[in-house]
Coordinates of C-alpha atoms and ligand atoms in Angstrom, one line a residue:
M1 CA -0.1 0.2 0.3
S2 CA 1.5 3.3 -0.9
E3 CA 2.2 6.0 1.7
R4 CA -0.2 8.3 0.1
T5 CA -3.0 5.4 0.5
S6 CA -1.8 4.7 4.0
S7 CA -2.4 8.4 5.1
K8 CA -5.7 9.0 3.6
Y9 CA -7.0 6.1 5.3
Q10 CA -6.6 5.0 9.3
L11 CA -5.4 1.4 9.0
L12 CA -6.7 -0.9 11.4
P13 CA -4.7 -3.7 13.0
H14 CA -5.0 -7.1 11.4
C15 CA -7.8 -9.1 13.0
S16 CA -6.5 -12.4 12.2
T17 CA -3.1 -12.2 13.9
Q18 CA -3.6 -9.6 16.4
A19 CA -7.1 -11.1 17.8
K20 CA -5.7 -11.9 21.5
D21 CA -4.8 -8.3 21.9
L22 CA -8.2 -6.8 20.7
I23 CA -12.0 -6.5 21.9
I24 CA -14.0 -7.4 18.6
V25 CA -17.1 -6.0 18.1
A26 CA -19.9 -7.6 16.0
T27 CA -22.5 -5.5 14.9
C28 CA -26.0 -6.6 13.1
D29 CA -25.7 -3.9 10.7
G30 CA -29.6 -4.1 10.2
A31 CA -31.4 -2.1 7.6
S32 CA -33.4 0.0 10.0
S33 CA -32.6 3.1 12.0
T34 CA -31.5 1.2 15.2
G35 CA -29.5 -1.6 13.0
Q36 CA -27.3 1.6 11.6
I37 CA -26.9 3.2 14.9
G38 CA -25.1 0.1 16.0
N39 CA -23.1 -0.1 13.2
E40 CA -21.9 3.5 13.4
V41 CA -21.2 3.1 17.2
A42 CA -19.1 -0.1 16.0
R43 CA -17.0 2.0 13.4
R44 CA -16.7 4.9 16.2
L45 CA -15.2 2.8 18.6
T46 CA -12.8 1.0 16.5
K47 CA -11.7 4.7 15.3
A48 CA -11.7 5.8 18.5
F49 CA -9.6 2.8 20.3
P50 CA -7.3 2.0 17.6
N51 CA -5.2 -1.3 18.4
Q52 CA -7.6 -2.1 21.1
V53 CA -11.1 -2.3 19.6
R54 CA -11.8 -3.3 16.3
M55 CA -15.0 -4.4 14.3
C56 CA -14.7 -7.7 12.4
C57 CA -17.1 -9.3 9.6
L58 CA -20.2 -10.7 11.3
S59 CA -21.5 -11.7 7.9
A60 CA -18.5 -13.7 7.5
V61 CA -19.1 -15.3 10.7
G62 CA -22.6 -16.3 9.6
A63 CA -21.4 -17.7 6.5
G64 CA -19.0 -20.2 8.4
S65 CA -15.8 -18.6 7.6
K66 CA -13.3 -20.4 10.0
T67 CA -10.8 -17.7 10.0
H68 CA -13.5 -15.0 11.1
I69 CA -15.0 -17.7 13.9
D70 CA -11.7 -18.0 15.1
I71 CA -10.7 -14.3 15.1
F72 CA -13.8 -13.8 17.5
K73 CA -13.1 -17.2 19.6
N74 CA -9.6 -16.2 20.0
A75 CA -10.4 -12.4 21.0
K76 CA -9.4 -10.8 24.3
A77 CA -13.5 -9.9 24.5
V78 CA -16.3 -9.8 22.5
I79 CA -18.8 -7.1 22.1
A80 CA -22.5 -7.8 20.1
I81 CA -24.4 -4.7 19.0
N82 CA -28.0 -5.5 18.1
G83 CA -30.6 -3.1 16.5
C84 CA -33.3 -4.6 18.0
Q85 CA -34.9 -7.3 19.9
L86 CA -34.5 -10.1 17.5
M87 CA -30.7 -9.9 18.6
C88 CA -29.3 -10.9 15.1
A89 CA -25.7 -10.1 16.3
S90 CA -25.7 -12.3 19.2
N91 CA -27.6 -15.2 17.8
V92 CA -25.1 -15.3 15.2
L93 CA -22.4 -15.5 17.4
K94 CA -24.2 -18.0 19.4
Q95 CA -24.9 -20.3 16.7
K96 CA -21.0 -20.2 16.0
G97 CA -20.0 -21.2 19.5
I98 CA -18.5 -17.8 20.4
G99 CA -19.0 -16.4 23.6
I100 CA -20.1 -12.8 24.1
T101 CA -18.4 -10.9 26.8
Y102 CA -20.8 -7.9 26.6
K103 CA -23.9 -7.3 24.7
I104 CA -26.3 -4.4 24.3
T105 CA -29.5 -3.9 21.9
V106 CA -30.1 -0.4 20.8
A107 CA -33.9 -0.6 20.5
K108 CA -33.9 -1.4 24.3
E109 CA -32.2 1.8 25.2
G110 CA -35.0 4.2 24.7
I111 CA -34.6 4.5 20.9
N112 CA -37.3 3.6 18.5
K113 CA -36.6 1.1 15.8
L114 CA -37.5 3.2 12.4
P115 CA -37.9 2.1 8.9
S116 CA -35.1 4.0 8.0
L117 CA -31.4 4.3 7.3
D118 CA -30.9 7.5 9.0
F119 CA -30.1 8.1 12.6
D120 CA -29.8 10.6 15.5
E121 CA -26.0 11.7 16.1
E122 CA -27.1 12.2 20.0
E123 CA -28.4 8.5 20.0
V124 CA -25.1 7.1 18.4
K125 CA -23.1 9.2 20.9
R126 CA -25.1 8.0 23.9
I127 CA -25.0 4.2 23.0
A128 CA -21.3 4.5 22.4
G129 CA -20.8 6.1 25.6
K130 CA -22.8 3.7 27.4
I131 CA -20.5 0.7 25.9
V132 CA -17.5 2.7 27.0
N133 CA -18.9 3.7 30.6
D134 CA -20.2 0.1 31.0
F135 CA -17.7 -2.1 29.6
L136 CA -15.0 -0.8 28.0
S137 CA -13.6 1.4 30.7
K138 CA -12.9 -1.6 32.4
F139 CA -10.1 -2.6 29.8
I140 CA -8.8 0.9 28.5
G141 CA -10.0 3.5 31.1
N142 CA -12.5 6.3 30.3
Q143 CA -12.1 8.2 27.2
S144 CA -14.7 10.8 25.5
Q145 CA -16.1 9.7 22.4
Ligands
SF4_1 S1 -31.1 -7.3 15.2 FE1 -33.0 -6.4 14.5 S2 -32.2 -4.7 13.3 FE2 -30.4 -5.8 13.6 S3 -30.7 -7.4 11.9 FE3 -31.8 -8.3 13.2 S4 -33.6 -7.8 12.9 FE4 -32.6 -6.3 11.7

């Protein structure tokens, strides 16, 4: 990768070789407001805590990719972010025998699930802040989002 490219993009740790040092985040990325909040929260935590927190491909886990299943199984900790009460992220992980260290369901946090890909910035900040306060701060100390 060229220097120009690497300065344009924030490069993430290699999740396969560094899983044991990473808190791996799974988000359902549902096609709803709450699913998209979950995805945005996962993105922001990944970018805010480089080399500590890392989104990984949940679809690959669901599709049975051994590489991706092993990333989650070898992780330092696993966070599941669900858009709604169907809890698809948690259920995919469970079906593959992956332990979940911390889980959250956006629609159970006082946020209505809407048939929209749009979401409220304050709700993203609130959910990200809750994950940091309730869980991540034990690993990485309190840092604002
Ligand atoms: S948990 Fe809800 S929002 Fe997420 S993929 Fe499943 S049905 Fe969609």
